Amino acid sequence: GSREMGREAFIERVWQWKAESGGAIIGQLKRLGASCDWSRERFTMDEGLSRAVMKVFVELYRGGLIYKDKRLVNWDPKLKTAISDLEVQQVEVRGSLWHLKYPLEGTDEFVVVATTRPETMLGDTAVAIHPQNERLRHLIGETAILPLVGRRIPIVADEYADPEKGTGAVKITPAHDFNDFEVGRRHDLPLVNVLDVEGRLDLTDNAAFLDGVPVSAALEETLVLHGLDRFVARKKIVERLEALGLLDKIEPNTHSVPHGDRSGAVIEPYLTDQWYVDAKTPAQPAIDAVRAGRTVFVPEQWQATFFDWMEHIQPWCISRQIWWGHRIPAWYGPDGKVFVAEDEDDAVADALAHYTEIEEITAEEGHDIAADPARQAWFASEYLHRDDDVLDTWFSSALWPFSTLGWPGETPELKRFYPTSVLVTGFDIIFFWVARMMMMGLHFMKEVPFPTVYIHALVRDERGQKMSKSKGNVIDPLEVIDEYGADALRFTLAAMAAQGRDIKLSAQRVEGNRNFATKLWNAARFAELNGCARNPDFDPHHAGEVLNRWIIHETAQAGREVTAALEAFKFNEAANAVYRFVWNVFCDWYLELAKPVLTGPDGAAKNETRAAAAWTLDAILKLLHPFMPFVTEELWNVTGGDELLVLAAWPLHDGLDDPAAEAEIGWVIDLITAIRSVRAEMNIAPVTLLPLVLAGASAETRERARRWSAYVQRLARVADISFADAAPPGSMQLVVRGEVAALPLKGVIDLAAERARLDKEMAKAEADIGRVEQKLGNADFLKRAPEDVVEGEREKRAEAQARKIKIADALKRLEGAV
RNA sequence: GGGCACGUAGCUCAGCGGGAGAGCACUACCUUGACAUGGUAGGGGUCACAGGUUCGAUCCCUGUCGUGCCCACCA
């Protein structure tokens, strides 16, 4: 795409790019404020943004922060435009290192230089040698004769010439290499540009190239190369040098070569006149803002990256030689004088004020051209030419936080929403966008555009490489969504987004979370089938049933966990917390324990349980909505939410903690789990119902057992529950929350296996005690460890000792039964 | 060359000064009426290696080895 391209051709090209790049071009157009109506093949520029861009340009120009300069840029010879660093891809290339011999004037000797780009030798204006280079420094001050050209070039002393690299002597081509450009500046070397905008040799009418070069046969032969592509020319030049015996040697050399992201062409450092923003000046307030904590990065390690870049920031080239974009608001008069203004009228006014001596204007006696639009248009077309270049898309993007809010107008939106709250973005965009938004925001709004920048993980491919549209290694989210659903994908990304680490997307993980969505769906269906409907009279603070008080307690706790994690930008923790709560608490225990009530006879308990289940499900939908917006919204709708779930208030539960309920249901869960575990271990068939004896149970335990007997019977496959002072002989004995639960099964269980099991438990208890006692027996530990840690260890010891006694007792009884 | 991460269960990854965790995979059992995209139970790890700090190190520090990324260089 060049600016000569017509509209039709442009549209065709955009379509092609859209296909080639997978849509990267769309991002570019969006950053320009262009909206695309594909069906009508129309592009419209946002007028408000255009105005803002012009205003910003003019103000920065008047403040001396925008200027025009002739220096090197990254040039894409295929697109014929300057491009930004963002659009440059480094590609490893197996190339060669050519060692060239430059004759020294007045001797038969040579200085040998090495290059990977021999064609640039035509633009050489010096050879540099390190002043401390023992081997070569005697050559400093001599003059070399550039082969094929005849230019006399000085051998200068410069520390840039590393004695260890290449031949130790470096050819200096200030117009075609960023480092050489700096060397050239230091030694006041001429700039000889030997390429045209398309990367072809430009020699015949090239004054800089021919300056001071004597006419010779060799030069004539070189001029024949004019117009050749740089790579073709490279070959020819090498051939000629070889023929002249000036090719010392060729070394194989692998190095990375910058390629244009969009064109795929090799990028040339190219000498052109471009517009620049002096980024260094506005960078300082941005650095200060981050240092002062007015903008923080999450995770904070990215601050270092931000500082590193901001402190080494280079002038920002903002002009582009393409024709879609915001045209640079600079008009040139007949003598090249620049008039920068927000629109043409202003530019004309400025120009008229300046060109008071131009006769055609002043000659009109008594006619005030400044008040005559027709004459102004004539003047503009006759005498002024607007800059053909457009602005880098990141220039307008940098204004995003305030231009979208109506700036430069003093709109209510601007007052309300600037500064914004959080910027969420990828690390690769910190430099290009975040930094620029900060610079512009601080400059024009006098305030940071956002107090927090959350740098999210990058989704990489299975090889850990960054996915990119141009590289073509993207996992197409649409395909993943087709297979597992958008909720499953979104949840997976959130669950894997641990701070500071990238994501290698795994289909299995997505599948697991699809199953989670299904689980939720089924749980909701179960609730619906059992008449669990939202009840406005239900007050979670005054539930009567222990089970309901328990799930309310657990819900409040899960809610706090999820909220805290979200507020800390720990999305993986939030996702895992809600996952665990829904599956392992609500589905696995609450619904299972509620089944007898929900399917039992009507009554107060049933009504309350229905309401509590519905209340909990509501809380779940709200907590899960950020991660699974679609399924939760749908379930919310099905259960009769009258507004959208996305608009519902986030659940913040106070005063719902209920340790008593937790103790009771926790005991039930532990008891059932222990029995199940031992049954599986002892290989007891599920059809076998075991009697359960609670030995030496406290009054509280007896009470609980009576309340929960039906549940324990059903979920642990227990026949009936009875009480005794001691476990009956020959029974399996389990320690549950400090008390013994016995399954008297003489003859059913394998006594040897049971003894082995108890031995294992005993060993574990003893190991626990041993570890704790070692600590508690250490005087230094008691002296130096914090008190609560020591106290915790004491509690652990007491618990383990009690457990050991119970197990020893169980073993003794087992022996008695044999 | 400079910088930043990371080496924890077979795999993908959490945790990060005081009892090794999840998901998937694996093993055994379960056609119980929300769910087999399910249930129950289980096996599996000297938390890369070597030093150091500490009463105590998977966690902090140093070094080594390995891996990844960014920046620069690439004559």
PDB file of N, CA, C and O in Angstrom, chain A residues 13 17 20-21 75-81 83 87-91 93 230-231 257-268 470-471:
ATOM      1  N   ARG A  13      -6.887  -4.397  -1.226  1.00  0.00           N
ATOM      2  CA  ARG A  13      -5.701  -4.699  -0.447  1.00  0.00           C
ATOM      3  C   ARG A  13      -6.063  -4.983   1.017  1.00  0.00           C
ATOM      4  O   ARG A  13      -5.521  -5.887   1.645  1.00  0.00           O
ATOM      5  N   TRP A  17      -5.238  -8.253   3.156  1.00  0.00           N
ATOM      6  CA  TRP A  17      -4.529  -8.236   4.426  1.00  0.00           C
ATOM      7  C   TRP A  17      -5.333  -8.883   5.526  1.00  0.00           C
ATOM      8  O   TRP A  17      -4.817  -9.565   6.382  1.00  0.00           O
ATOM      9  N   GLU A  20      -4.822 -12.432   5.049  1.00  0.00           N
ATOM     10  CA  GLU A  20      -3.448 -12.840   5.321  1.00  0.00           C
ATOM     11  C   GLU A  20      -3.085 -12.737   6.798  1.00  0.00           C
ATOM     12  O   GLU A  20      -2.416 -13.580   7.358  1.00  0.00           O
ATOM     13  N   SER A  21      -3.524 -11.667   7.397  1.00  0.00           N
ATOM     14  CA  SER A  21      -3.056 -11.386   8.746  1.00  0.00           C
ATOM     15  C   SER A  21      -4.023 -11.891   9.798  1.00  0.00           C
ATOM     16  O   SER A  21      -3.763 -11.765  10.983  1.00  0.00           O
ATOM     17  N   TRP A  75      12.835   1.161   7.531  1.00  0.00           N
ATOM     18  CA  TRP A  75      12.114   1.413   6.285  1.00  0.00           C
ATOM     19  C   TRP A  75      11.714   0.089   5.640  1.00  0.00           C
ATOM     20  O   TRP A  75      12.544  -0.816   5.519  1.00  0.00           O
ATOM     21  N   ASP A  76      10.457   0.004   5.267  1.00  0.00           N
ATOM     22  CA  ASP A  76       9.978  -1.187   4.582  1.00  0.00           C
ATOM     23  C   ASP A  76       9.950  -0.894   3.089  1.00  0.00           C
ATOM     24  O   ASP A  76       9.094  -0.152   2.611  1.00  0.00           O
ATOM     25  N   PRO A  77      10.912  -1.448   2.324  1.00  0.00           N
ATOM     26  CA  PRO A  77      11.014  -1.109   0.908  1.00  0.00           C
ATOM     27  C   PRO A  77       9.834  -1.629   0.087  1.00  0.00           C
ATOM     28  O   PRO A  77       9.578  -1.144  -1.000  1.00  0.00           O
ATOM     29  N   LYS A  78       9.152  -2.608   0.618  1.00  0.00           N
ATOM     30  CA  LYS A  78       8.019  -3.140  -0.130  1.00  0.00           C
ATOM     31  C   LYS A  78       6.799  -2.232   0.048  1.00  0.00           C
ATOM     32  O   LYS A  78       6.103  -1.902  -0.901  1.00  0.00           O
ATOM     33  N   LEU A  79       6.558  -1.827   1.292  1.00  0.00           N
ATOM     34  CA  LEU A  79       5.425  -0.941   1.547  1.00  0.00           C
ATOM     35  C   LEU A  79       5.801   0.526   1.296  1.00  0.00           C
ATOM     36  O   LEU A  79       4.933   1.388   1.286  1.00  0.00           O
ATOM     37  N   LYS A  80       7.079   0.761   1.133  1.00  0.00           N
ATOM     38  CA  LYS A  80       7.594   2.113   0.911  1.00  0.00           C
ATOM     39  C   LYS A  80       7.164   3.068   2.016  1.00  0.00           C
ATOM     40  O   LYS A  80       6.633   4.150   1.766  1.00  0.00           O
ATOM     41  N   THR A  81       7.352   2.632   3.245  1.00  0.00           N
ATOM     42  CA  THR A  81       7.019   3.503   4.366  1.00  0.00           C
ATOM     43  C   THR A  81       7.940   3.220   5.546  1.00  0.00           C
ATOM     44  O   THR A  81       8.522   2.130   5.634  1.00  0.00           O
ATOM     45  N   ILE A  83       8.325   2.224   9.331  1.00  0.00           N
ATOM     46  CA  ILE A  83       7.477   1.428  10.207  1.00  0.00           C
ATOM     47  C   ILE A  83       8.026   1.494  11.631  1.00  0.00           C
ATOM     48  O   ILE A  83       9.168   1.890  11.842  1.00  0.00           O
ATOM     49  N   GLU A  87       6.400  -3.319  14.377  1.00  0.00           N
ATOM     50  CA  GLU A  87       6.098  -4.028  13.139  1.00  0.00           C
ATOM     51  C   GLU A  87       7.307  -4.763  12.584  1.00  0.00           C
ATOM     52  O   GLU A  87       7.260  -5.298  11.495  1.00  0.00           O
ATOM     53  N   VAL A  88       8.395  -4.763  13.364  1.00  0.00           N
ATOM     54  CA  VAL A  88       9.618  -5.428  12.910  1.00  0.00           C
ATOM     55  C   VAL A  88       9.760  -6.777  13.601  1.00  0.00           C
ATOM     56  O   VAL A  88       9.619  -6.880  14.812  1.00  0.00           O
ATOM     57  N   GLN A  89       9.990  -7.794  12.823  1.00  0.00           N
ATOM     58  CA  GLN A  89      10.217  -9.138  13.368  1.00  0.00           C
ATOM     59  C   GLN A  89      11.654  -9.542  13.080  1.00  0.00           C
ATOM     60  O   GLN A  89      12.101  -9.432  11.945  1.00  0.00           O
ATOM     61  N   GLN A  90      12.358 -10.017  14.111  1.00  0.00           N
ATOM     62  CA  GLN A  90      13.710 -10.496  13.885  1.00  0.00           C
ATOM     63  C   GLN A  90      13.641 -11.934  13.381  1.00  0.00           C
ATOM     64  O   GLN A  90      12.957 -12.760  13.970  1.00  0.00           O
ATOM     65  N   VAL A  91      14.329 -12.226  12.304  1.00  0.00           N
ATOM     66  CA  VAL A  91      14.327 -13.577  11.755  1.00  0.00           C
ATOM     67  C   VAL A  91      15.766 -14.064  11.661  1.00  0.00           C
ATOM     68  O   VAL A  91      16.634 -13.361  11.142  1.00  0.00           O
ATOM     69  N   VAL A  93      18.731 -15.741  10.141  1.00  0.00           N
ATOM     70  CA  VAL A  93      19.061 -16.015   8.749  1.00  0.00           C
ATOM     71  C   VAL A  93      20.484 -16.567   8.675  1.00  0.00           C
ATOM     72  O   VAL A  93      21.392 -16.043   9.312  1.00  0.00           O
ATOM     73  N   ARG A 230      18.565  -4.423  -4.296  1.00  0.00           N
ATOM     74  CA  ARG A 230      19.715  -4.510  -3.389  1.00  0.00           C
ATOM     75  C   ARG A 230      20.332  -5.907  -3.324  1.00  0.00           C
ATOM     76  O   ARG A 230      21.541  -6.054  -3.186  1.00  0.00           O
ATOM     77  N   PHE A 231      19.513  -6.945  -3.464  1.00  0.00           N
ATOM     78  CA  PHE A 231      20.068  -8.294  -3.325  1.00  0.00           C
ATOM     79  C   PHE A 231      20.766  -8.739  -4.605  1.00  0.00           C
ATOM     80  O   PHE A 231      21.760  -9.458  -4.559  1.00  0.00           O
ATOM     81  N   VAL A 257      17.938 -10.954  11.185  1.00  0.00           N
ATOM     82  CA  VAL A 257      17.712  -9.868  10.244  1.00  0.00           C
ATOM     83  C   VAL A 257      16.287  -9.362  10.430  1.00  0.00           C
ATOM     84  O   VAL A 257      15.353 -10.163  10.483  1.00  0.00           O
ATOM     85  N   PRO A 258      16.124  -8.049  10.572  1.00  0.00           N
ATOM     86  CA  PRO A 258      14.772  -7.526  10.766  1.00  0.00           C
ATOM     87  C   PRO A 258      13.928  -7.643   9.501  1.00  0.00           C
ATOM     88  O   PRO A 258      14.388  -7.310   8.412  1.00  0.00           O
ATOM     89  N   HIS A 259      12.732  -8.153   9.671  1.00  0.00           N
ATOM     90  CA  HIS A 259      11.785  -8.271   8.567  1.00  0.00           C
ATOM     91  C   HIS A 259      10.526  -7.495   8.893  1.00  0.00           C
ATOM     92  O   HIS A 259      10.138  -7.399  10.057  1.00  0.00           O
ATOM     93  N   GLY A 260       9.888  -6.980   7.883  1.00  0.00           N
ATOM     94  CA  GLY A 260       8.618  -6.276   8.068  1.00  0.00           C
ATOM     95  C   GLY A 260       7.529  -7.270   8.402  1.00  0.00           C
ATOM     96  O   GLY A 260       7.386  -8.279   7.729  1.00  0.00           O
ATOM     97  N   ASP A 261       6.810  -6.966   9.458  1.00  0.00           N
ATOM     98  CA  ASP A 261       5.753  -7.832   9.931  1.00  0.00           C
ATOM     99  C   ASP A 261       4.721  -8.090   8.839  1.00  0.00           C
ATOM    100  O   ASP A 261       4.280  -9.206   8.622  1.00  0.00           O
ATOM    101  N   ARG A 262       4.329  -7.039   8.190  1.00  0.00           N
ATOM    102  CA  ARG A 262       3.252  -7.172   7.209  1.00  0.00           C
ATOM    103  C   ARG A 262       3.737  -7.574   5.831  1.00  0.00           C
ATOM    104  O   ARG A 262       3.127  -8.381   5.155  1.00  0.00           O
ATOM    105  N   SER A 263       4.866  -7.006   5.409  1.00  0.00           N
ATOM    106  CA  SER A 263       5.303  -7.247   4.039  1.00  0.00           C
ATOM    107  C   SER A 263       6.210  -8.467   3.927  1.00  0.00           C
ATOM    108  O   SER A 263       6.318  -9.069   2.874  1.00  0.00           O
ATOM    109  N   GLY A 264       6.886  -8.811   5.018  1.00  0.00           N
ATOM    110  CA  GLY A 264       7.851  -9.899   4.969  1.00  0.00           C
ATOM    111  C   GLY A 264       9.173  -9.481   4.354  1.00  0.00           C
ATOM    112  O   GLY A 264      10.091 -10.279   4.260  1.00  0.00           O
ATOM    113  N   ALA A 265       9.276  -8.232   3.939  1.00  0.00           N
ATOM    114  CA  ALA A 265      10.504  -7.758   3.297  1.00  0.00           C
ATOM    115  C   ALA A 265      11.569  -7.457   4.347  1.00  0.00           C
ATOM    116  O   ALA A 265      11.252  -7.164   5.499  1.00  0.00           O
ATOM    117  N   VAL A 266      12.838  -7.555   3.925  1.00  0.00           N
ATOM    118  CA  VAL A 266      13.938  -7.198   4.819  1.00  0.00           C
ATOM    119  C   VAL A 266      13.941  -5.678   5.006  1.00  0.00           C
ATOM    120  O   VAL A 266      13.885  -4.918   4.043  1.00  0.00           O
ATOM    121  N   ILE A 267      13.977  -5.273   6.271  1.00  0.00           N
ATOM    122  CA  ILE A 267      13.903  -3.852   6.603  1.00  0.00           C
ATOM    123  C   ILE A 267      15.264  -3.186   6.398  1.00  0.00           C
ATOM    124  O   ILE A 267      16.293  -3.767   6.733  1.00  0.00           O
ATOM    125  N   GLU A 268      15.256  -2.002   5.856  1.00  0.00           N
ATOM    126  CA  GLU A 268      16.489  -1.231   5.690  1.00  0.00           C
ATOM    127  C   GLU A 268      16.496  -0.050   6.637  1.00  0.00           C
ATOM    128  O   GLU A 268      15.505   0.668   6.753  1.00  0.00           O
ATOM    129  N   SER A 470       0.281 -12.869  12.473  1.00  0.00           N
ATOM    130  CA  SER A 470       1.144 -12.933  11.300  1.00  0.00           C
ATOM    131  C   SER A 470       1.966 -14.212  11.273  1.00  0.00           C
ATOM    132  O   SER A 470       2.340 -14.685  10.219  1.00  0.00           O
ATOM    133  N   LYS A 471       2.249 -14.780  12.443  1.00  0.00           N
ATOM    134  CA  LYS A 471       3.019 -16.025  12.464  1.00  0.00           C
ATOM    135  C   LYS A 471       2.137 -17.223  12.117  1.00  0.00           C
ATOM    136  O   LYS A 471       2.621 -18.255  11.698  1.00  0.00           O
TER     137      LYS A 471
END
